[in-house]
mmCIF file of C-alpha atoms in Angstrom:
data_model
loop_
_atom_site.group_PDB
_atom_site.id
_atom_site.type_symbol
_atom_site.label_atom_id
_atom_site.label_comp_id
_atom_site.label_asym_id
_atom_site.label_seq_id
_atom_site.Cartn_x
_atom_site.Cartn_y
_atom_site.Cartn_z
ATOM 1 C CA MET A 501 1.973 -0.957 26.546
ATOM 2 C CA ASN A 502 2.415 -4.612 25.670
ATOM 3 C CA LYS A 503 4.954 -6.077 23.254
ATOM 4 C CA ILE A 504 3.163 -8.743 21.201
ATOM 5 C CA PHE A 505 3.747 -10.463 17.903
ATOM 6 C CA PHE A 506 0.862 -8.820 16.015
ATOM 7 C CA ILE A 507 1.662 -10.083 12.515
ATOM 8 C CA ILE A 508 -0.950 -8.256 10.482
ATOM 9 C CA ILE A 509 -1.429 -4.949 12.279
ATOM 10 C CA ALA A 510 0.996 -2.897 10.265
ATOM 11 C CA ILE A 511 4.398 -4.549 9.947
ATOM 12 C CA VAL A 512 5.770 -8.022 10.454
ATOM 13 C CA THR A 513 7.796 -7.202 13.535
ATOM 14 C CA LEU A 514 7.295 -6.912 17.277
ATOM 15 C CA GLN A 515 5.134 -3.829 17.748
ATOM 16 C CA SER A 516 3.596 -1.957 20.633
ATOM 17 C CA CYS A 517 -0.157 -1.942 20.870
ATOM 18 C CA ASN A 518 -2.308 -0.508 23.618
ATOM 19 C CA GLY A 519 -5.486 -2.199 22.451
ATOM 20 C CA GLN A 520 -4.999 -5.597 24.037
ATOM 21 C CA GLU A 521 -6.596 -4.714 27.359
ATOM 22 C CA LYS A 522 -9.631 -3.401 25.474
ATOM 23 C CA ASN A 523 -9.771 -6.575 23.428
ATOM 24 C CA LYS A 524 -10.067 -8.701 26.545
ATOM 25 C CA SER A 525 -13.162 -6.836 27.675
ATOM 26 C CA GLN A 526 -14.650 -6.938 24.170
ATOM 27 C CA ASN A 527 -14.076 -10.639 23.501
ATOM 28 C CA SER A 528 -16.644 -11.794 26.055
ATOM 29 C CA LYS A 529 -19.262 -9.515 24.490
ATOM 30 C CA THR A 530 -18.740 -10.489 20.866
ATOM 31 C CA THR A 531 -18.332 -14.262 20.803
ATOM 32 C CA GLU A 532 -21.995 -14.789 19.947
ATOM 33 C CA ILE A 533 -21.567 -12.910 16.639
ATOM 34 C CA ILE A 534 -18.306 -14.532 15.552
ATOM 35 C CA VAL A 535 -18.527 -16.347 12.230
ATOM 36 C CA GLN A 536 -16.279 -19.193 11.139
ATOM 37 C CA ASP A 537 -16.501 -18.584 7.392
ATOM 38 C CA HIS A 538 -14.353 -15.507 6.710
ATOM 39 C CA ASN A 539 -16.162 -14.924 3.427
ATOM 40 C CA THR A 540 -19.137 -13.666 5.445
ATOM 41 C CA ILE A 541 -17.172 -11.157 7.492
ATOM 42 C CA ASN A 542 -17.799 -7.471 6.994
ATOM 43 C CA PHE A 543 -14.420 -6.139 8.093
ATOM 44 C CA LEU A 544 -15.881 -2.619 8.353
ATOM 45 C CA ASP A 545 -18.361 -3.680 11.030
ATOM 46 C CA ALA A 546 -18.280 -1.318 13.994
ATOM 47 C CA LYS A 547 -17.569 -4.187 16.390
ATOM 48 C CA PHE A 548 -14.126 -4.610 14.843
ATOM 49 C CA GLN A 549 -13.393 -0.934 15.483
ATOM 50 C CA ALA A 550 -13.962 -1.221 19.226
ATOM 51 C CA THR A 551 -10.298 -0.663 20.119
ATOM 52 C CA GLY A 552 -10.160 2.362 17.831
ATOM 53 C CA PHE A 553 -8.268 3.704 14.831
ATOM 54 C CA PHE A 554 -4.571 4.463 15.215
ATOM 55 C CA ILE A 555 -1.508 5.473 13.213
ATOM 56 C CA PRO A 556 1.247 2.835 13.554
ATOM 57 C CA ASP A 557 4.853 3.831 14.169
ATOM 58 C CA ILE A 558 6.220 2.801 10.765
ATOM 59 C CA SER A 559 8.067 4.646 8.011
ATOM 60 C CA ASN A 560 4.997 5.176 5.772
ATOM 61 C CA PRO A 561 2.071 5.202 8.219
ATOM 62 C CA TYR A 562 -1.634 5.087 7.448
ATOM 63 C CA PRO A 563 -4.832 4.778 9.504
ATOM 64 C CA THR A 564 -5.660 1.284 10.654
ATOM 65 C CA TYR A 565 -7.583 -0.639 13.284
ATOM 66 C CA THR A 566 -7.220 -4.178 14.573
ATOM 67 C CA TYR A 567 -9.308 -6.841 16.192
ATOM 68 C CA SER A 568 -8.582 -10.228 17.728
ATOM 69 C CA ASP A 569 -10.735 -13.018 19.089
ATOM 70 C CA LYS A 570 -9.697 -16.559 19.983
ATOM 71 C CA LYS A 571 -12.625 -18.082 18.074
ATOM 72 C CA MET A 572 -12.271 -15.911 15.000
ATOM 73 C CA GLY A 573 -8.610 -14.972 14.742
ATOM 74 C CA VAL A 574 -6.876 -11.657 14.045
ATOM 75 C CA LEU A 575 -7.666 -8.996 11.490
ATOM 76 C CA SER A 576 -6.629 -5.477 10.610
ATOM 77 C CA VAL A 577 -8.136 -2.927 8.245
ATOM 78 C CA ASP A 578 -5.747 -0.490 6.554
ATOM 79 C CA PHE A 579 -6.650 2.778 4.813
ATOM 80 C CA ILE A 580 -4.098 3.419 2.066
ATOM 81 C CA GLY A 581 -4.242 6.718 0.201
ATOM 82 C CA LYS A 582 -5.057 6.480 -3.493
ATOM 83 C CA ARG A 583 -2.562 9.257 -4.191
ATOM 84 C CA ASP A 584 0.807 10.043 -2.635
ATOM 85 C CA GLU A 585 -0.536 13.317 -1.273
ATOM 86 C CA THR A 586 -3.314 11.536 0.605
ATOM 87 C CA GLN A 587 -0.956 8.893 1.940
ATOM 88 C CA TYR A 588 1.652 11.442 3.009
ATOM 89 C CA PHE A 589 -0.917 13.319 5.115
ATOM 90 C CA TRP A 590 -0.318 10.802 7.928
ATOM 91 C CA ASN A 591 3.458 11.073 7.881
ATOM 92 C CA PRO A 592 4.934 12.773 10.982
ATOM 93 C CA ASN A 593 7.376 14.627 8.690
ATOM 94 C CA ASN A 594 4.565 16.346 6.786
ATOM 95 C CA SER A 595 4.508 19.999 7.866
ATOM 96 C CA LYS A 596 0.901 20.274 6.672
ATOM 97 C CA GLY A 597 -0.294 16.827 7.719
ATOM 98 C CA TYR A 598 -2.102 15.199 10.608
ATOM 99 C CA PHE A 599 0.790 15.593 13.047
ATOM 100 C CA SER A 600 1.764 19.138 11.972
ATOM 101 C CA LYS A 601 0.295 20.828 15.073
ATOM 102 C CA SER A 602 0.795 17.939 17.457
ATOM 103 C CA THR A 603 2.371 18.513 20.868
ATOM 104 C CA ASN A 604 2.087 14.841 21.785
ATOM 105 C CA PRO A 605 2.437 12.648 18.656
ATOM 106 C CA GLU A 606 2.142 9.412 20.633
ATOM 107 C CA ASN A 607 -1.261 10.395 22.021
ATOM 108 C CA ASP A 608 -2.438 11.809 18.693
ATOM 109 C CA SER A 609 -1.493 8.574 16.936
ATOM 110 C CA GLN A 610 -4.080 6.854 19.157
ATOM 111 C CA ASN A 611 -6.802 9.531 18.864
ATOM 112 C CA SER A 612 -9.377 7.323 17.179
ATOM 113 C CA LYS A 613 -12.124 9.938 16.824
ATOM 114 C CA ALA A 614 -9.829 12.512 15.226
ATOM 115 C CA ILE A 615 -8.304 9.960 12.845
ATOM 116 C CA LYS A 616 -11.629 8.479 11.766
ATOM 117 C CA LYS A 617 -13.132 11.933 11.189
ATOM 118 C CA LEU A 618 -10.366 12.799 8.711
ATOM 119 C CA ILE A 619 -10.765 9.672 6.574
ATOM 120 C CA LYS A 620 -12.740 10.259 3.381
ATOM 121 C CA GLU A 621 -13.319 6.703 2.199
ATOM 122 C CA ASN A 622 -13.407 7.601 -1.496
ATOM 123 C CA ASP A 623 -9.801 8.800 -1.198
ATOM 124 C CA TYR A 624 -8.536 5.481 0.161
ATOM 125 C CA TYR A 625 -8.052 1.878 -0.776
ATOM 126 C CA ILE A 626 -9.419 -0.169 2.125
ATOM 127 C CA VAL A 627 -7.526 -3.417 2.664
ATOM 128 C CA ALA A 628 -8.341 -6.069 5.250
ATOM 129 C CA THR A 629 -5.812 -8.666 6.352
ATOM 130 C CA TYR A 630 -7.103 -11.768 8.087
ATOM 131 C CA LEU A 631 -5.347 -14.518 10.012
ATOM 132 C CA PRO A 632 -7.904 -17.208 11.017
ATOM 133 C CA SER A 633 -7.743 -18.750 14.480
ATOM 134 C CA LYS A 634 -6.771 -22.156 13.024
ATOM 135 C CA PHE A 635 -3.390 -20.627 12.151
ATOM 136 C CA ILE A 636 -2.772 -19.146 15.606
ATOM 137 C CA THR A 637 -1.180 -20.541 18.752
ATOM 138 C CA TYR A 638 -2.175 -18.649 21.867
ATOM 139 C CA THR A 639 0.680 -18.676 24.336
ATOM 140 C CA GLY A 640 -1.401 -17.839 27.381
ATOM 141 C CA GLY A 641 -0.950 -15.122 29.905
ATOM 142 C CA GLU A 642 -3.168 -12.197 30.761
ATOM 143 C CA ASP A 643 -2.022 -10.171 27.775
ATOM 144 C CA GLY A 644 -3.555 -12.579 25.260
ATOM 145 C CA GLU A 645 -0.232 -13.146 23.544
ATOM 146 C CA PHE A 646 -0.156 -15.316 20.439
ATOM 147 C CA GLU A 647 2.002 -16.311 17.531
ATOM 148 C CA PRO A 648 1.250 -17.679 14.064
ATOM 149 C CA LYS A 649 1.786 -21.359 13.392
ATOM 150 C CA GLN A 650 4.496 -22.405 10.952
ATOM 151 C CA ASN A 651 1.946 -23.109 8.203
ATOM 152 C CA ALA A 652 -0.081 -19.952 8.862
ATOM 153 C CA LYS A 653 -1.491 -18.063 5.891
ATOM 154 C CA THR A 654 -2.746 -14.493 5.893
ATOM 155 C CA THR A 655 -5.393 -13.456 3.378
ATOM 156 C CA PHE A 656 -5.768 -9.960 1.939
ATOM 157 C CA TYR A 657 -9.066 -8.394 0.821
ATOM 158 C CA LEU A 658 -9.887 -5.173 -1.025
ATOM 159 C CA TYR A 659 -13.145 -3.331 -0.374
ATOM 160 C CA GLU A 660 -14.534 -2.401 -3.775
ATOM 161 C CA ASP A 661 -18.086 -1.750 -4.980
ATOM 162 C CA ARG A 662 -19.380 -2.280 -1.430
ATOM 163 C CA LYS A 663 -18.004 -5.799 -1.140
ATOM 164 C CA TRP A 664 -14.802 -7.552 -0.103
ATOM 165 C CA LYS A 665 -12.713 -9.240 -2.765
ATOM 166 C CA GLN A 666 -9.761 -11.502 -2.057
ATOM 167 C CA ILE A 667 -6.632 -10.086 -3.681
ATOM 168 C CA GLY A 668 -3.898 -12.237 -2.198
ATOM 169 C CA GLU A 669 -2.759 -14.883 0.238
ATOM 170 C CA ILE A 670 0.731 -15.434 1.615
ATOM 171 C CA GLU A 671 2.451 -17.449 4.306
ATOM 172 C CA THR A 672 2.227 -15.212 7.339
ATOM 173 C CA LEU A 673 5.888 -15.551 8.247
ATOM 174 C CA LYS A 674 6.841 -14.426 4.717
ATOM 175 C CA ILE A 675 4.904 -11.164 4.706
ATOM 176 C CA PRO A 676 7.403 -8.456 3.675
ATOM 177 C CA GLU A 677 8.377 -5.837 6.232
ATOM 178 C CA ASP A 678 7.256 -3.058 3.867
ATOM 179 C CA LEU A 679 3.577 -3.858 4.196
ATOM 180 C CA LEU A 680 2.484 -0.641 2.461
ATOM 181 C CA ALA A 681 4.371 -1.542 -0.728
ATOM 182 C CA PHE A 682 3.163 -5.155 -0.538
ATOM 183 C CA GLU A 683 -0.499 -4.160 -0.176
ATOM 184 C CA THR A 684 -0.183 -1.450 -2.830
ATOM 185 C CA ASN A 685 1.250 -4.050 -5.214
ATOM 186 C CA LEU A 686 -1.665 -6.411 -4.532
ATOM 187 C CA ILE A 687 -4.167 -3.593 -5.064
ATOM 188 C CA GLN A 688 -2.660 -2.473 -8.359
ATOM 189 C CA LYS A 689 -2.409 -5.998 -9.754
ATOM 190 C CA GLU A 690 -6.089 -6.500 -8.943
ATOM 191 C CA LEU A 691 -7.238 -3.188 -10.412
ATOM 192 C CA PHE A 692 -5.042 -3.396 -13.493
ATOM 193 C CA LYS A 693 -5.700 -6.998 -14.506
ATOM 194 C CA ASN A 694 -8.999 -6.183 -16.231
ATOM 195 C CA LEU A 695 -7.862 -3.011 -17.972
ATOM 196 C CA LYS A 696 -9.202 -2.352 -21.419
ATOM 197 C CA ASN A 697 -6.502 -1.972 -24.044
ATOM 198 C CA ASN A 698 -5.128 1.506 -24.558
ATOM 199 C CA SER A 699 -5.149 3.053 -27.994
ATOM 200 C CA SER A 700 -2.063 2.575 -30.125
ATOM 201 C CA THR A 701 -1.003 6.211 -29.517
ATOM 202 C CA TYR A 702 1.978 5.308 -27.343
ATOM 203 C CA ASP A 703 2.915 1.995 -28.956
ATOM 204 C CA GLY A 704 6.536 1.650 -29.988
ATOM 205 C CA THR A 705 10.018 2.211 -28.559
ATOM 206 C CA HIS A 706 10.732 5.475 -26.775
ATOM 207 C CA SER A 707 14.175 6.441 -25.442
ATOM 208 C CA ILE A 708 15.642 9.213 -23.343
ATOM 209 C CA SER A 709 18.962 9.883 -21.591
ATOM 210 C CA VAL A 710 19.479 12.283 -18.712
ATOM 211 C CA GLU A 711 22.478 13.353 -16.670
ATOM 212 C CA THR A 712 22.002 13.185 -12.911
ATOM 213 C CA GLU A 713 25.006 14.477 -10.945
ATOM 214 C CA ALA A 714 28.714 15.090 -11.252
ATOM 215 C CA THR A 715 31.129 12.476 -9.903
ATOM 216 C CA THR A 716 34.902 12.377 -9.584
ATOM 217 C CA THR A 717 35.072 10.316 -12.782
ATOM 218 C CA GLY A 718 32.476 12.135 -14.830
ATOM 219 C CA MET A 719 28.795 12.964 -14.997
ATOM 220 C CA ALA A 720 26.441 10.197 -13.820
ATOM 221 C CA SER A 721 23.619 9.422 -16.218
ATOM 222 C CA ILE A 722 20.682 7.127 -16.927
ATOM 223 C CA SER A 723 19.361 6.032 -20.323
ATOM 224 C CA TYR A 724 15.767 4.801 -20.461
ATOM 225 C CA LYS A 725 14.172 2.692 -23.183
ATOM 226 C CA PHE A 726 10.446 1.965 -23.042
ATOM 227 C CA ASP A 727 8.954 -0.722 -25.268
ATOM 228 C CA ILE A 728 5.204 -0.085 -25.150
ATOM 229 C CA LYS A 729 2.358 -2.105 -26.571
ATOM 230 C CA LYS A 730 -1.183 -1.323 -25.440
ATOM 231 C CA ASN A 731 -1.260 -1.700 -21.628
ATOM 232 C CA ASN A 732 2.142 -3.328 -21.317
ATOM 233 C CA ALA A 733 5.524 -1.603 -21.097
ATOM 234 C CA ILE A 734 9.027 -2.963 -20.629
ATOM 235 C CA LEU A 735 11.681 -0.620 -19.278
ATOM 236 C CA SER A 736 15.383 -1.196 -19.991
ATOM 237 C CA LEU A 737 18.050 0.955 -18.358
ATOM 238 C CA ASN A 738 21.639 1.753 -19.214
ATOM 239 C CA THR A 739 23.379 3.626 -16.412
ATOM 240 C CA TYR A 740 26.707 5.253 -15.662
ATOM 241 C CA LYS A 741 27.568 5.716 -11.991
ATOM 242 C CA GLU A 742 23.925 5.106 -11.086
ATOM 243 C CA SER A 743 22.070 2.105 -9.681
ATOM 244 C CA ASN A 744 20.308 0.032 -12.307
ATOM 245 C CA LEU A 745 16.977 -0.278 -10.506
ATOM 246 C CA CYS A 746 13.350 -0.892 -11.408
ATOM 247 C CA GLU A 747 13.831 -2.369 -14.848
ATOM 248 C CA GLY A 748 11.244 -4.766 -16.164
ATOM 249 C CA LYS A 749 7.479 -4.882 -16.394
ATOM 250 C CA TYR A 750 5.193 -1.870 -16.166
ATOM 251 C CA ILE A 751 1.507 -1.233 -16.760
ATOM 252 C CA GLY A 752 0.359 1.754 -18.800
ATOM 253 C CA ILE A 753 -3.010 3.460 -18.275
ATOM 254 C CA GLU A 754 -4.308 6.196 -20.563
ATOM 255 C CA LYS A 755 -5.826 9.017 -18.529
ATOM 256 C CA ASP A 756 -6.376 12.703 -19.270
ATOM 257 C CA ASN A 757 -4.412 12.497 -22.545
ATOM 258 C CA GLN A 758 -1.400 11.026 -20.787
ATOM 259 C CA LEU A 759 -0.035 7.539 -20.238
ATOM 260 C CA GLU A 760 0.386 6.735 -16.538
ATOM 261 C CA ILE A 761 3.057 4.077 -16.067
ATOM 262 C CA TYR A 762 3.131 1.903 -12.929
ATOM 263 C CA TYR A 763 5.743 -0.670 -11.963
ATOM 264 C CA SER A 764 4.289 -4.213 -11.975
ATOM 265 C CA GLY A 765 7.310 -6.409 -11.244
ATOM 266 C CA ASP A 766 8.403 -8.132 -8.044
ATOM 267 C CA GLN A 767 10.718 -5.494 -6.521
ATOM 268 C CA LEU A 768 8.619 -3.934 -3.761
ATOM 269 C CA ASN A 769 10.978 -0.958 -3.470
ATOM 270 C CA CYS A 770 9.909 0.007 -7.016
ATOM 271 C CA VAL A 771 6.170 -0.007 -6.256
ATOM 272 C CA SER A 772 4.554 3.432 -6.011
ATOM 273 C CA ILE A 773 1.051 4.688 -5.296
ATOM 274 C CA ASP A 774 1.223 7.410 -7.937
ATOM 275 C CA PRO A 775 2.460 6.462 -11.443
ATOM 276 C CA LYS A 776 6.233 6.141 -11.640
ATOM 277 C CA PHE A 777 6.328 7.863 -15.034
ATOM 278 C CA LEU A 778 4.004 9.975 -17.172
ATOM 279 C CA ILE A 779 4.216 10.154 -20.967
ATOM 280 C CA LYS A 780 2.299 12.603 -23.141
ATOM 281 C CA LYS A 781 2.165 13.308 -26.849
ATOM 282 C CA ASP A 782 2.227 16.798 -28.347
ATOM 283 C CA LYS A 783 1.550 16.560 -32.064
ATOM 284 C CA THR A 784 4.257 14.099 -33.202
ATOM 285 C CA GLN A 785 6.580 14.463 -30.204
ATOM 286 C CA PHE A 786 6.579 12.451 -26.971
ATOM 287 C CA TYR A 787 7.513 13.848 -23.548
ATOM 288 C CA ILE A 788 8.149 12.065 -20.252
ATOM 289 C CA LYS A 789 8.043 13.087 -16.585
ATOM 290 C CA GLY A 790 9.591 11.121 -13.712
ATOM 291 C CA ILE A 791 13.109 10.387 -14.920
ATOM 292 C CA GLY A 792 16.495 11.220 -13.458
ATOM 293 C CA GLY A 793 17.107 12.813 -10.079
ATOM 294 C CA GLU A 794 15.606 15.739 -8.182
ATOM 295 C CA ALA A 795 16.681 18.259 -10.825
ATOM 296 C CA THR A 796 14.693 16.609 -13.624
ATOM 297 C CA ASN A 797 12.112 14.370 -11.926
ATOM 298 C CA ASN A 798 9.260 16.886 -12.173
ATOM 299 C CA GLU A 799 10.083 18.219 -15.640
ATOM 300 C CA TRP A 800 8.600 17.207 -18.985
ATOM 301 C CA ILE A 801 11.558 16.055 -21.109
ATOM 302 C CA MET A 802 11.465 15.346 -24.830
ATOM 303 C CA MET A 803 11.945 11.710 -25.820
ATOM 304 C CA GLN A 804 13.540 10.265 -28.932
#
């Protein structure tokens, strides 16, 4: 195991990786097919998977593989579930997930064949992160250690319709620690920016208040007010003994006679793979799911 500063593998921290020794043997075999223009790279090419798929040791893990070459740079390809259920499959705490029958989680997290076999590409967003060699300083040594330069920029690509599309670029040293939320946010902004307008069914102001839990000074509660117009929604909160989180901009998508509402602001801790709220209309009455605490979060509650 080598400790290296592998910025774009999974998190922006020092992380263990057992693929470096394999990389050294692969580099000499692949230099003739390295391209300088990253727009021509097919990040799904088998040569980039030479060190294998693995599940990183992070709080919300997902399948990924990485590749590095001194002439090309460093890249990783992440497979992020399109639904929470798919994403959660890779979590060690999932009693029905990938690690549920594991006797050696560390070895299973590096079992490339088993991981790859379980990935159904249609169920995942595929995101490539790329740090070109011009932004890298190699510090020498047999382990191929490196670090990003101060002006380094990492580019993010989404694989969609059998091609790679740039969805973001950020200074490498400013990549948030919660890479899953950051990439999910980039994906959603890309997919949602060309949405067709919803019908006017849900337009207007919708309010709801819900009690959450008893405190020593009274019952905690949250009041929600949604101002909705076509695809755009603004959420305002009024709370008592509760944190006032995740106010602001949301995107609404009409699907299966419901309005799926996703957070679209800048607080990464508010970003979610599944919609944060669901609103439906029954005759003249609106109902919402996703508000309050555990007691009410999965219930349809009538709105005003």
